[in-house]
Coordinates of C-alpha atoms and ligand atoms in Angstrom, one line a residue:
Chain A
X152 CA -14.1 9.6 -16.7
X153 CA -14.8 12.7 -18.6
X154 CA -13.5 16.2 -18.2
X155 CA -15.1 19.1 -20.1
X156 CA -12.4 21.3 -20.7
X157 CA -13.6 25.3 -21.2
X158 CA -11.9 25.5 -24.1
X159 CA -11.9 21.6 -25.9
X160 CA -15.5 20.5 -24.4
X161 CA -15.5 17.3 -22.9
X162 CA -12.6 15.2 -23.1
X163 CA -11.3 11.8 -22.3
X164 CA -9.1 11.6 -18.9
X165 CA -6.3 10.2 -21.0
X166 CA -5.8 13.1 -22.3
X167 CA -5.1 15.1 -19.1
X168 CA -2.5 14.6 -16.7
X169 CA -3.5 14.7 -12.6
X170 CA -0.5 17.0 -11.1
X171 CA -2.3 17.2 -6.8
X172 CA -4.5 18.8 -5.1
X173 CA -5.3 22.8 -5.7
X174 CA -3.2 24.0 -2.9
X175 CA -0.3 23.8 -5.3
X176 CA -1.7 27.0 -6.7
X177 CA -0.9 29.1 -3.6
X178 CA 3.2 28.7 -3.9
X179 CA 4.8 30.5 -0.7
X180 CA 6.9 33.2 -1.2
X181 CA 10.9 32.5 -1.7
X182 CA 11.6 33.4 1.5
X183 CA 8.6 32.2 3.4
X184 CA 9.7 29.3 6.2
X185 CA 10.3 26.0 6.3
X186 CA 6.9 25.0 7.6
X187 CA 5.4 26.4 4.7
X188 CA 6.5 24.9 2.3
X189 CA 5.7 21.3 4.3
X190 CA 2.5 22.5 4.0
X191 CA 2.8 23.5 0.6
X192 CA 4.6 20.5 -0.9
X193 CA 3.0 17.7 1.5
X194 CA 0.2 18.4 3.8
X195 CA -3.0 17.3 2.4
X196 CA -6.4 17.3 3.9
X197 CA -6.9 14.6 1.3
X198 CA -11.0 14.7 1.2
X199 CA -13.8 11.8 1.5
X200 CA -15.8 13.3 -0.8
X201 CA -15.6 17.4 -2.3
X202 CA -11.9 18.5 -3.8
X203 CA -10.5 20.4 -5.6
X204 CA -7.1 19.5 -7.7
X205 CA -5.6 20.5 -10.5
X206 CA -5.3 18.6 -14.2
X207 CA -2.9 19.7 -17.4
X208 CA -4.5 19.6 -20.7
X209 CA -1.2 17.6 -22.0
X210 CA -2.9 16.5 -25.2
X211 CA -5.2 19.1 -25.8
X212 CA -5.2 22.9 -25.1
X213 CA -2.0 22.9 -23.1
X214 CA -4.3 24.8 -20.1
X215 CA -4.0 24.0 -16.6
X216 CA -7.4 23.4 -15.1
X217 CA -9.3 24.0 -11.6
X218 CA -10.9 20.9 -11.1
X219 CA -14.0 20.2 -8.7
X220 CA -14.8 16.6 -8.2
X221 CA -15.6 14.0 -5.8
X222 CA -13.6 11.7 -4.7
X223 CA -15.8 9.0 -3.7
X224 CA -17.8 9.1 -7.2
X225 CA -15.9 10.1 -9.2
X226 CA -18.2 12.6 -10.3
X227 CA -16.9 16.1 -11.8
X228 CA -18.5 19.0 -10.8
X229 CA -16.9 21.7 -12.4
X230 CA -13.9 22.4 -14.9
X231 CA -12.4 26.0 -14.5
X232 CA -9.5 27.5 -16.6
X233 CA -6.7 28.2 -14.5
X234 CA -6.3 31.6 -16.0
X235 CA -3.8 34.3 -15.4
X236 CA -6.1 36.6 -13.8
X237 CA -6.9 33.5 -11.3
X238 CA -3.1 33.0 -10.7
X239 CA -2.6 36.3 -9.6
X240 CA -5.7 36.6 -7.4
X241 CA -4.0 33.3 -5.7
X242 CA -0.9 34.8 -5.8
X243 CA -2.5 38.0 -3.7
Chain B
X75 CA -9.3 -24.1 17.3
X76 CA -6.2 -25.7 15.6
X77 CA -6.0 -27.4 12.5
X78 CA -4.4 -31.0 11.2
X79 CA -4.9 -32.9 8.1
X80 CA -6.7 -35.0 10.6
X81 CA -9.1 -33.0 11.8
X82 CA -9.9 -32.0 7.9
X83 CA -10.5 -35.2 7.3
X84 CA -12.6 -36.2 10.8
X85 CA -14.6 -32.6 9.8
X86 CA -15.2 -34.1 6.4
X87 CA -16.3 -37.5 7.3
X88 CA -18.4 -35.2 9.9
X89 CA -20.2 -32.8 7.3
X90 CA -18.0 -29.8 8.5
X91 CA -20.6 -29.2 11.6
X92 CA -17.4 -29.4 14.0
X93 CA -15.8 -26.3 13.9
X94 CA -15.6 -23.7 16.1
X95 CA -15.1 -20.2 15.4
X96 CA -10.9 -19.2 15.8
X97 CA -11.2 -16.1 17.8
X98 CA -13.8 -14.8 19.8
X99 CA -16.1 -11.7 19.5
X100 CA -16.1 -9.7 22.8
X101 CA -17.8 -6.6 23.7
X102 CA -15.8 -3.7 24.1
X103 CA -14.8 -3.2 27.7
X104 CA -14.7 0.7 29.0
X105 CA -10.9 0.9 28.9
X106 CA -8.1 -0.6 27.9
X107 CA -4.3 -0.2 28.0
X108 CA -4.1 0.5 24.5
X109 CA -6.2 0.4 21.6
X110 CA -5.5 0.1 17.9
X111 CA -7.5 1.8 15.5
X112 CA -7.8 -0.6 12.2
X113 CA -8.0 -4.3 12.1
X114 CA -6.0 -4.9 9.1
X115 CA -3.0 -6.8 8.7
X116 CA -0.7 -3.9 10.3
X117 CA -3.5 -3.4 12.8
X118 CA -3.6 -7.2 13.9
X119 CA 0.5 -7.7 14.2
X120 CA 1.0 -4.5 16.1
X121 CA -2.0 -6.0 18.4
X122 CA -0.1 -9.3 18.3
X123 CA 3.5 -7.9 18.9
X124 CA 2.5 -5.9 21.7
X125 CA 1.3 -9.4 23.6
X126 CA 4.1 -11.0 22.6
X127 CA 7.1 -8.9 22.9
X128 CA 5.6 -6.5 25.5
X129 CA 3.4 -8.7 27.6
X130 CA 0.5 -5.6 26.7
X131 CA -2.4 -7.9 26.7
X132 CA -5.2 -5.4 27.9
X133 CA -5.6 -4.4 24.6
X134 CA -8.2 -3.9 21.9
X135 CA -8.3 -4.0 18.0
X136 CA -11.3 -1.8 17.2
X137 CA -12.1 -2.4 13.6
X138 CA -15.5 -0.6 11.6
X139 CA -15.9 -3.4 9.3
X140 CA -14.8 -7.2 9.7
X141 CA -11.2 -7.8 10.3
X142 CA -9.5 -8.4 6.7
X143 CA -12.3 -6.3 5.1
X144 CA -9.6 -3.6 4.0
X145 CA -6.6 -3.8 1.5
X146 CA -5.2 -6.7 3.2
X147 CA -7.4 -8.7 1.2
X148 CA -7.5 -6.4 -2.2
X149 CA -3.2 -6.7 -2.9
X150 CA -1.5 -9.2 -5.0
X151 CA 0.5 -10.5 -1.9
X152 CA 3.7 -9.6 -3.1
X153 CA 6.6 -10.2 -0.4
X154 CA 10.2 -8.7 -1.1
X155 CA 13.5 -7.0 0.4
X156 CA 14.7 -5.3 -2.6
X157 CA 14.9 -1.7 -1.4
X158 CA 18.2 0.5 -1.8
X159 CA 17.7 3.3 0.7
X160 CA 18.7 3.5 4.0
X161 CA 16.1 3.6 5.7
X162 CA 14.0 1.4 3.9
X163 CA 16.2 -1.2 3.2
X164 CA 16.6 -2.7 6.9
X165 CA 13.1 -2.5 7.2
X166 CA 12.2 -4.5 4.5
X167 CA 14.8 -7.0 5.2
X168 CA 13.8 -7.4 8.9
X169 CA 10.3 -8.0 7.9
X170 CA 11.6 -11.0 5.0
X171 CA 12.8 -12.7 7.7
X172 CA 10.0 -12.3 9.8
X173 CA 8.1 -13.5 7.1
X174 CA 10.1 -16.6 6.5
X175 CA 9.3 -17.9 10.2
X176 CA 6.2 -16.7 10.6
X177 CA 3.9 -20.1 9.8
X178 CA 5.8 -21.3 12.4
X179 CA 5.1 -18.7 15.1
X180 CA 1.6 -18.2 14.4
X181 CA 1.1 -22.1 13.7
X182 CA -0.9 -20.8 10.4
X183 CA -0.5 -21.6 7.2
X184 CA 0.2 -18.1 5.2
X185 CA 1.2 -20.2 2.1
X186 CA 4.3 -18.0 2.0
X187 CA 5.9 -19.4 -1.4
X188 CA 10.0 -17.7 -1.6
X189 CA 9.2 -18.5 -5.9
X190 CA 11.5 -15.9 -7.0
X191 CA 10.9 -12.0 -7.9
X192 CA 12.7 -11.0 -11.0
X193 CA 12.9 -7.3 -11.7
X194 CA 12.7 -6.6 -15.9
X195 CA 15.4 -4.2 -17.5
X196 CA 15.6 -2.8 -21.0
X197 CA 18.2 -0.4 -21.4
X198 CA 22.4 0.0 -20.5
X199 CA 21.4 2.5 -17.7
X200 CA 18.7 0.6 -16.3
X201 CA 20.5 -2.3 -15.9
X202 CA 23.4 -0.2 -14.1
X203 CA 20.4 1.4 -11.8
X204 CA 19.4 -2.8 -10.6
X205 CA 23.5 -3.7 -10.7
X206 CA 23.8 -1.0 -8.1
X207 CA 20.5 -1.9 -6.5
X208 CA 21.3 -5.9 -6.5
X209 CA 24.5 -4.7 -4.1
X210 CA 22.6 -2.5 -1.8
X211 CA 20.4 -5.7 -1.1
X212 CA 23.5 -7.9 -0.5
X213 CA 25.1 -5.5 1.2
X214 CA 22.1 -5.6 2.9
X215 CA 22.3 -9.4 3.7
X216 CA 19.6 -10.3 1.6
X217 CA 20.1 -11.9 -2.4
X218 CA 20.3 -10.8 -5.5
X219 CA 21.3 -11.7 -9.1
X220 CA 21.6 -10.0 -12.1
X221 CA 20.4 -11.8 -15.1
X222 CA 21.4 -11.2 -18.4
X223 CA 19.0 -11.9 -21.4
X224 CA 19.6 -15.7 -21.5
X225 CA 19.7 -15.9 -18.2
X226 CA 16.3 -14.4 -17.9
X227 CA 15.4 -16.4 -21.1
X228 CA 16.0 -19.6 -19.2
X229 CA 13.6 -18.7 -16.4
X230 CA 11.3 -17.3 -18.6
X231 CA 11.0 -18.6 -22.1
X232 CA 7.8 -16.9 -22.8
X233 CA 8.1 -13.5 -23.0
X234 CA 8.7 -11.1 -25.6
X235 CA 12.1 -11.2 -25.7
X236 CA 12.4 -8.6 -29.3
X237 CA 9.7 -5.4 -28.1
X238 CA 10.7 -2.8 -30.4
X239 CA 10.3 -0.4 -27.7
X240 CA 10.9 -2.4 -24.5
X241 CA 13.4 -5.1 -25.8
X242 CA 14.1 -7.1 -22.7
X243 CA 18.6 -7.0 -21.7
X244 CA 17.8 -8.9 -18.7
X245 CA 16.4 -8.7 -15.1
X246 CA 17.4 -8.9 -10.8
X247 CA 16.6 -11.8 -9.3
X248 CA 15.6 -12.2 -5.7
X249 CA 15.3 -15.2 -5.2
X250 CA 13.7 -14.8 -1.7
X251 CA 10.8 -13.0 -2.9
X252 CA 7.5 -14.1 -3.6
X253 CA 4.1 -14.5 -2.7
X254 CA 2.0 -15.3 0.6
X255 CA -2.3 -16.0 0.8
X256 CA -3.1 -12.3 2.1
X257 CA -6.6 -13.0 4.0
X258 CA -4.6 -16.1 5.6
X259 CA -1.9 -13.5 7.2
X260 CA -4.7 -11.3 9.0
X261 CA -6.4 -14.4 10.0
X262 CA -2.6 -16.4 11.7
X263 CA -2.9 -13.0 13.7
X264 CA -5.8 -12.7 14.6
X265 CA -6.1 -15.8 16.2
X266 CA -2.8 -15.5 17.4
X267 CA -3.5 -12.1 19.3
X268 CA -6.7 -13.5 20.4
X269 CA -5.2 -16.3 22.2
X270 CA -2.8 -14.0 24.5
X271 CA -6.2 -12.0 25.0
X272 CA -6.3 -9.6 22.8
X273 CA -10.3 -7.9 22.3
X274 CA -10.7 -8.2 18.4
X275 CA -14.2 -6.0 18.4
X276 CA -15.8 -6.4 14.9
X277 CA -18.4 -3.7 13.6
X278 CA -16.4 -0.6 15.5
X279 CA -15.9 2.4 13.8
X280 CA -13.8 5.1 15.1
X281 CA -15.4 8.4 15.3
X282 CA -13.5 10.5 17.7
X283 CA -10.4 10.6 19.6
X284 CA -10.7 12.5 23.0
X285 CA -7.5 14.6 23.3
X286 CA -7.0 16.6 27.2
X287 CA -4.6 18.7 27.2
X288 CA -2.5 17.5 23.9
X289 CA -3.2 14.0 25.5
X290 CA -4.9 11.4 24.0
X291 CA -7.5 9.9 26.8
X292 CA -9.6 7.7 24.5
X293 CA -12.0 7.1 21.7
X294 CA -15.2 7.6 20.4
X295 CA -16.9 4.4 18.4
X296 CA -20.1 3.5 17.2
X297 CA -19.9 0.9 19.9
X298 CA -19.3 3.5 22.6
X299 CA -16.7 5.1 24.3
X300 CA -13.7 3.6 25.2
X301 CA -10.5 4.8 27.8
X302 CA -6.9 4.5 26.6
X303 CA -3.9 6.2 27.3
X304 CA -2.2 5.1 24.0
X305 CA -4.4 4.7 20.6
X306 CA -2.7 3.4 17.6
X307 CA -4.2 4.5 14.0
X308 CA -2.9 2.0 11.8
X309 CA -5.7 2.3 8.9
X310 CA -4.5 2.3 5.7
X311 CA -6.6 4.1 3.2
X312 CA -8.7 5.7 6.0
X313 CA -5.7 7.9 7.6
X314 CA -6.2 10.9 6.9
X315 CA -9.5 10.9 7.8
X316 CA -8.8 9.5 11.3
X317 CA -5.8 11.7 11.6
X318 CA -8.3 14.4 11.1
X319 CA -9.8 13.2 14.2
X320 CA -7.3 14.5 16.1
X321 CA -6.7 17.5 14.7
X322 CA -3.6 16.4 12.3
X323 CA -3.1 16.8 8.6
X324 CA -0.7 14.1 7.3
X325 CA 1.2 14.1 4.4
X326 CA -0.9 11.9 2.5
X327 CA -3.2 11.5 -0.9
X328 CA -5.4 8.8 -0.9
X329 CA -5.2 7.0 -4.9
X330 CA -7.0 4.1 -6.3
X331 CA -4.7 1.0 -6.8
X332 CA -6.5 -1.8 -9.6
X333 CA -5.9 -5.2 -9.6
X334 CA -7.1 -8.3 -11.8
X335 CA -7.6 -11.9 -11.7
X336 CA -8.0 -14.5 -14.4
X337 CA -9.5 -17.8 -14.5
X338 CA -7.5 -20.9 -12.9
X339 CA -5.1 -22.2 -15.5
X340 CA -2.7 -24.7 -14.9
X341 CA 0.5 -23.9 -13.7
X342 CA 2.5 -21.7 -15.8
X343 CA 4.0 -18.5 -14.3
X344 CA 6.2 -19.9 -11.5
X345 CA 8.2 -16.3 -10.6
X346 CA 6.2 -12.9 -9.4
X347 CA 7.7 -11.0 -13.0
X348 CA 8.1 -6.9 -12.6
X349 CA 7.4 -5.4 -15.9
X350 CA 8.2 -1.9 -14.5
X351 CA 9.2 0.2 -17.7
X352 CA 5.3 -0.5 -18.8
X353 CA 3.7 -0.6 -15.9
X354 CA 2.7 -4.3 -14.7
X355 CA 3.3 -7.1 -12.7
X356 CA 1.9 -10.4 -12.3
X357 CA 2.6 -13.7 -10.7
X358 CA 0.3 -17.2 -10.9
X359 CA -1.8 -18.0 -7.5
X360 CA -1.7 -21.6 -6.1
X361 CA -5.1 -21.6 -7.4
X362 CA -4.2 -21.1 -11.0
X363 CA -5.3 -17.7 -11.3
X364 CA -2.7 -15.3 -13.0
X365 CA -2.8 -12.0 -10.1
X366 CA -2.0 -9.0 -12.0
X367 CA -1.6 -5.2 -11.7
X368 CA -0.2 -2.0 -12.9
X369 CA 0.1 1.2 -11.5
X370 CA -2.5 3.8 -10.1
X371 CA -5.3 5.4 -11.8
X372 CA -3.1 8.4 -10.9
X373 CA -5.8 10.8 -9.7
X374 CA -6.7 11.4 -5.3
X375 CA -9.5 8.6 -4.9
X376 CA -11.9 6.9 -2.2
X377 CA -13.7 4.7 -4.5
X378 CA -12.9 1.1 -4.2
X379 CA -12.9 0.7 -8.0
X380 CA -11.0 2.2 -10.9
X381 CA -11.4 3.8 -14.3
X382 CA -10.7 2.0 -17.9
X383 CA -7.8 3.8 -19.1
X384 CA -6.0 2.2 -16.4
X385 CA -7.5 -1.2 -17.3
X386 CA -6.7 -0.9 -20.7
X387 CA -3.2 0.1 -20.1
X388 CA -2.4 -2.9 -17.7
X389 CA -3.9 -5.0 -20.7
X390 CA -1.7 -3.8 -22.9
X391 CA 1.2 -3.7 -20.7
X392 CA 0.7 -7.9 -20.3
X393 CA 0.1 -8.0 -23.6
X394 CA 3.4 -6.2 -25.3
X395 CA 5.0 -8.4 -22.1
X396 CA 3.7 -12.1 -22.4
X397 CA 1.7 -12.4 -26.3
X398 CA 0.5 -15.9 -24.5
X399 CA -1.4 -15.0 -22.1
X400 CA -4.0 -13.4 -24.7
X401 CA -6.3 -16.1 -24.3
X402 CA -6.8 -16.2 -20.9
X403 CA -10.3 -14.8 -19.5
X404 CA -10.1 -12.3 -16.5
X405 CA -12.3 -13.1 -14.0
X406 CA -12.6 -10.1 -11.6
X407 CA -11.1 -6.4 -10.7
X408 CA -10.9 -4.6 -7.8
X409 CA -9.6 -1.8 -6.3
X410 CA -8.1 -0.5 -3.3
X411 CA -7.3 2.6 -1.4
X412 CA -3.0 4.0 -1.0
X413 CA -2.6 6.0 1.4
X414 CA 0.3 7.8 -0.7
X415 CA 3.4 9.9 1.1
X416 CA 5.2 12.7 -1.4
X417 CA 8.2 10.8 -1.1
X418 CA 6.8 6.3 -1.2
X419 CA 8.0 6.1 2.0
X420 CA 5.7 4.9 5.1
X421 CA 5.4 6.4 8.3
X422 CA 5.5 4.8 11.6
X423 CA 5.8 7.4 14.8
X424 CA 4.7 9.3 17.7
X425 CA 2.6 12.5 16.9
X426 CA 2.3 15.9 18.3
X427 CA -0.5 14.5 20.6
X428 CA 0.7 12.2 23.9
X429 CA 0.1 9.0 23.6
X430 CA -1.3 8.9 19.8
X431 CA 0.6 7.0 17.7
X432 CA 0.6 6.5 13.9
X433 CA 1.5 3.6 11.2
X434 CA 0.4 4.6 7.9
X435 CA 1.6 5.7 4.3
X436 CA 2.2 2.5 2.9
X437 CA 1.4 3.2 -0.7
X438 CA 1.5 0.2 -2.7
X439 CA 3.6 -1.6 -0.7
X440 CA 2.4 -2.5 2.8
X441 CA 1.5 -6.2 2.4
X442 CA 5.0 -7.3 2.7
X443 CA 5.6 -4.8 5.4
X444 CA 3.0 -6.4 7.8
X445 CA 5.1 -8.5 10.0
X446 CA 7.6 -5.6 10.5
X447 CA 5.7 -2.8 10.9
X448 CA 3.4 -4.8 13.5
X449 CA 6.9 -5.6 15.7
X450 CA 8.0 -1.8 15.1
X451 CA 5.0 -0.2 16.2
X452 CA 4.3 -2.6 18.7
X453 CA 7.8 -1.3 20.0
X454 CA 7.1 2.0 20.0
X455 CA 3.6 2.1 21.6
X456 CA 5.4 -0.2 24.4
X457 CA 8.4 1.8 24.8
X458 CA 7.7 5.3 23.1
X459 CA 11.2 4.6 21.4
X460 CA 11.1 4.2 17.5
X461 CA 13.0 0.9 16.8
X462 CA 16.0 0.9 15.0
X463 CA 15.0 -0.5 11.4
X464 CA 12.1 2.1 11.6
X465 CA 13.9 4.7 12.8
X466 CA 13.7 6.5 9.6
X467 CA 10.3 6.8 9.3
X468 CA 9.5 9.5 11.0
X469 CA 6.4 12.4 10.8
X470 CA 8.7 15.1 10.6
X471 CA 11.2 13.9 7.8
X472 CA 8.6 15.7 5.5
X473 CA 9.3 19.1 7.1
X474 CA 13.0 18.6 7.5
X475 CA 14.1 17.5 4.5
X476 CA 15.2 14.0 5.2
X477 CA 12.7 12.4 2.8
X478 CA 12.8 8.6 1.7
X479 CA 12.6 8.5 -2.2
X480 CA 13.4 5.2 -3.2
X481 CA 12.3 6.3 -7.2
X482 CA 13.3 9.6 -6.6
X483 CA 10.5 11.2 -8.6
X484 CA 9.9 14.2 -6.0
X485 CA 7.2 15.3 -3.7
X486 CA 4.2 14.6 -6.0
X487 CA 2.0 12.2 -3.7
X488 CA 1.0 10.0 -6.7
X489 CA 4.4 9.1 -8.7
X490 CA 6.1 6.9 -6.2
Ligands
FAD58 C1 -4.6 -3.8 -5.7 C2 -3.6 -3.7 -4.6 C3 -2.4 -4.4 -4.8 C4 -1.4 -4.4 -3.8 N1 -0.3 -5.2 -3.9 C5 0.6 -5.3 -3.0 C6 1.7 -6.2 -3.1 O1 1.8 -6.9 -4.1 N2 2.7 -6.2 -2.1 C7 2.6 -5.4 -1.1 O2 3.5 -5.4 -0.2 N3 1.5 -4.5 -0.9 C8 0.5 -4.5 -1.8 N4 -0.5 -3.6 -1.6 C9 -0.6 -2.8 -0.5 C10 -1.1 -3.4 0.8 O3 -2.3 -4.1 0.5 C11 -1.4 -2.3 1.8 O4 -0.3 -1.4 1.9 C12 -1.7 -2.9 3.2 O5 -2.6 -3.9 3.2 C13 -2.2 -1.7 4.1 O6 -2.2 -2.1 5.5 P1 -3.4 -2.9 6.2 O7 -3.3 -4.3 5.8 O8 -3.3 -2.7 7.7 O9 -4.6 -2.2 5.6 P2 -6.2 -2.5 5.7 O10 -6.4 -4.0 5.5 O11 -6.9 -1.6 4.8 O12 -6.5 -2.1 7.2 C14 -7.0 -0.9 7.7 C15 -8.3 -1.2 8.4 O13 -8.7 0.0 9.1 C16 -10.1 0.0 9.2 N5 -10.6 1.3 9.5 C17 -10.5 2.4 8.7 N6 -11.1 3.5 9.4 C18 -11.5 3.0 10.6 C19 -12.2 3.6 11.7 N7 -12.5 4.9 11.7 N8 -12.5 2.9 12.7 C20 -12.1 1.5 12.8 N9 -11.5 0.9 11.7 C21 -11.2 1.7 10.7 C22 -10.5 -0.5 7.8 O14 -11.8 -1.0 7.8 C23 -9.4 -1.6 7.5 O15 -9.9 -2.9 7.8 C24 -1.6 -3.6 -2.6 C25 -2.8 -2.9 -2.4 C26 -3.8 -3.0 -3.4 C27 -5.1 -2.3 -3.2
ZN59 ZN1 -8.3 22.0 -23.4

């Protein structure tokens, strides 16, 4: 398995490291409720196919990447750059 | 049909044209009392509990494949009670003994071998962590020793005892632990559930579950519909997806789990050995073959197959552990589908909707939790009361805080 990173090009997986699905990029606020962060921190709807989850370049770039793949396959459809301006969009 | 040495050898001299299939292959009827989703090995002993220690026997296993097809034939068939938690550990020890009378009460022959399970440490503090989880087991009721380097020298002269980086100070022996034949544990109850009368329907895949009124009525299958009042999903890999079903999320991330098999040698492994610091574990099959395995491929996966970092790692891992087994050939992979928890623990419970029940979250680890988490949930779909040694495992614990983190790694879904 192969991820191109934006700013490497295409890498080998050992050089990433798999942290969980993308959901972990829309952190509740401090104060929201319990439930929330159950969602947040364990819920999954863990997909049979599409996802999206997010990798750390560990031994590259240092970036934290938006990746599209599937799950049965294996097959990477897309690569994105984490960026600021992405966090804070989430973040809204 | 039951089986003797004589009626091997009568077969034999008979051309094998004698023998009958050992359960039978009904159609599904329109209802039943209860129907479990998944004809696994958890599937299959929940079916067989609930004849046994309920006296449920208008019951179905509905299963989309053939029964075994699933993980119950893709682990290394590794059988232990050396938890520390709470929670976990009277589970696992309940289902050790189990284990060590079930040949007996299926009248099957799981080839359930108590070899020894010896746990690898390489540092001061590691061997404190296994000092302190060698007297939780006891404490337990179950056995433990603590090995020091000779001592694990003596049981196993062929390792690497001088790793600059893993240098071995000794190990936990459970001397209980071991191995049993995996397919060989879905078959003993299978036939054992078919013979109180429990439908074993082949070919069925689950497609819907009809909930009225946040109650569960039934289920929708590829071989029609079929009336229940209480549905057990007790499908492994698949649960979130069936979960889904009923409009649930679980807690769950479904990973890839690898495994390998050499060539038969002859025998020379004779304890399962836990290599844990570098990821691998292997033991020696009654057949010769040396079973082997590491640890995930660490990414959310369906396929039933793995990537080669992972193989390479698990190589090297045997390698750095055992120098003689270099020469050996490996014969086959595979792979197989965790459903992983954030916190390693499993979950057996009641949901939101009436009547639906779920066994699932096993991880890596589910083989030698078949016989207890069959007589669990069999207790709780008969009663609608958890039972004791599972009380901890609960839906809910997520959202409450009361997790079960035997590594205590935190809620990431793939590092338990
Ligand atoms: C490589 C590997 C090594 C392992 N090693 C060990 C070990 O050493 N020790 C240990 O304790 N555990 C081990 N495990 C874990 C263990 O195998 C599993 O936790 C356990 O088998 C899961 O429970 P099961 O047997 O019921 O699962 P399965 O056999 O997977 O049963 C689930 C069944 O549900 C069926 N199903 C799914 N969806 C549907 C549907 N919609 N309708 C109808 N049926 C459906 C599937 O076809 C399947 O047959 C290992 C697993 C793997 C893959
Ligand atoms: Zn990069």
């Amino acid at each position: 398995m192969r991820l191109t990173c934006p700013l490497c090009g295409p890498r080998d997986r050992r050089e990433f490291y798999y942290y969980g699905a993308a959901v972990y990029l829309d952190r509740p606020a401090a104060d929201a409720p319990p439930e929330a962060w159950d969602e947040y921190l364990h819920l999954r709807d863990n997909p049979a196919g599409v996802t999206q989850d997010l990798w750390y370049h560990e031994q590259g770039c240092g970036s934290w990447l938006k990746v599209t793949r599937n799950t049965v396959t294996h097959e990477i459809l897309a690569v994105d750059a984490v960026s600021a301006a992405d966090a804070a969009e989430e973040a809204r | 049909m039951r089986y003797s040495g004589w009626k091997v050898l009568a077969q034999g001299l008979r051309g094998n044209t004698g023998w009958a299939p050992a359960w039978r292959d009904p159609a599904p009827k329109a209802a039943y009392d209860a129907v479990i989703i998944g004809g696994g090995g958890h599937g299959l002993a929940t079916a067989y509990y609930l004849a046994k220690n309920h006296g449920l026997t208008n019951i179905a296993v509905l299963e989309k494949g053939y029964l075994g097809s699933g993980n119950i034939g893709r682990n290394t068939t590794i059988v232990r009670a050396n938890y520390f938690l709470p929670g976990n550990s009277e589970f696992y020890s309940h289902s050790l003994k189990l284990w060590e009378g079930l040949e007996a009460e299926l009248n099957y022959n799981v080839m359930h071998s108590q070899r020894g399970l010896i746990n690898l440490f390489h540092s001061d503090g590691q061997r404190d962590a296994f000092a302190r989880r060698g007297n939780a087991m006891i404490n337990q009721g179950d056995d433990a020793v603590l090995l020091d380097r000779e001592g694990v020298r003596e049981l196993l002269p062929y390792l690497d005892y001088d790793n600059t980086r893993f240098p071995i100070y000794g190990g936990l022996l459970h001397p209980r632990g071991g191995t049993a034949r995996h397919d060989a544990v879905a078959w003993g109850y299978a036939r054992a559930a078919d013979r109180r009368g429990v439908d074993l329907i082949q070919n069925c895949e689950v497609t819907g579950i009809d909930v009225v009124d946040g109650r569960v009525t039934g289920v929708q299958t590829t071989r029609g519909a079929i009336r229940a009042r209480k549905v057990g999903m007790v499908v492994a890999g698949r649960s979130s997806q069936v979960a889904a079903m009923a409009g649930l999320r679980l807690p769950i991330e479904s990973h890839v789990l690898q495994a390998f098999v050499t060539e038969g040698l002859k025998p020379v492994i004779d304890h399962v050995i836990s290599f844990g610091m570098g990821h691998f574990y292997i033991s020696q099959s009654d057949k010769g073959g040396l079973v082997f395995g590491g640890d995930l491929d660490f990414y959310a996966s369906y396929a039933a197959r793995g990537n080669l970092p992972m193989v390479e790692h698990v190589m090297e891992a045997g390698m750095t552990l055992m120098p003689m087994i270099g020469r050996a050939r490996v014969l086959r992979s595979w792979g197989g589908i965790m459903d992983m928890t954030p916190d390693g623990s499993p979950i057996i419970d009641r949901t939101p909707v009436a009547g639906l029940f779920v066994d699932a979250g096993w991880n890596y680890g589910g083989f030698k939790a078949v016989p207890a988490s069959g007589w669990c949930m069999a207790h709780l779909m008969a009663t609608g009361e958890s039972h004791p040694v599972a009380a901890r495992f609960r839906l809910d614990r997520f959202a409450t805080g009361h997790l079960l983190d035997e590594e205590g790694t935190g809620s990431q879904h793939n590092l338990h």
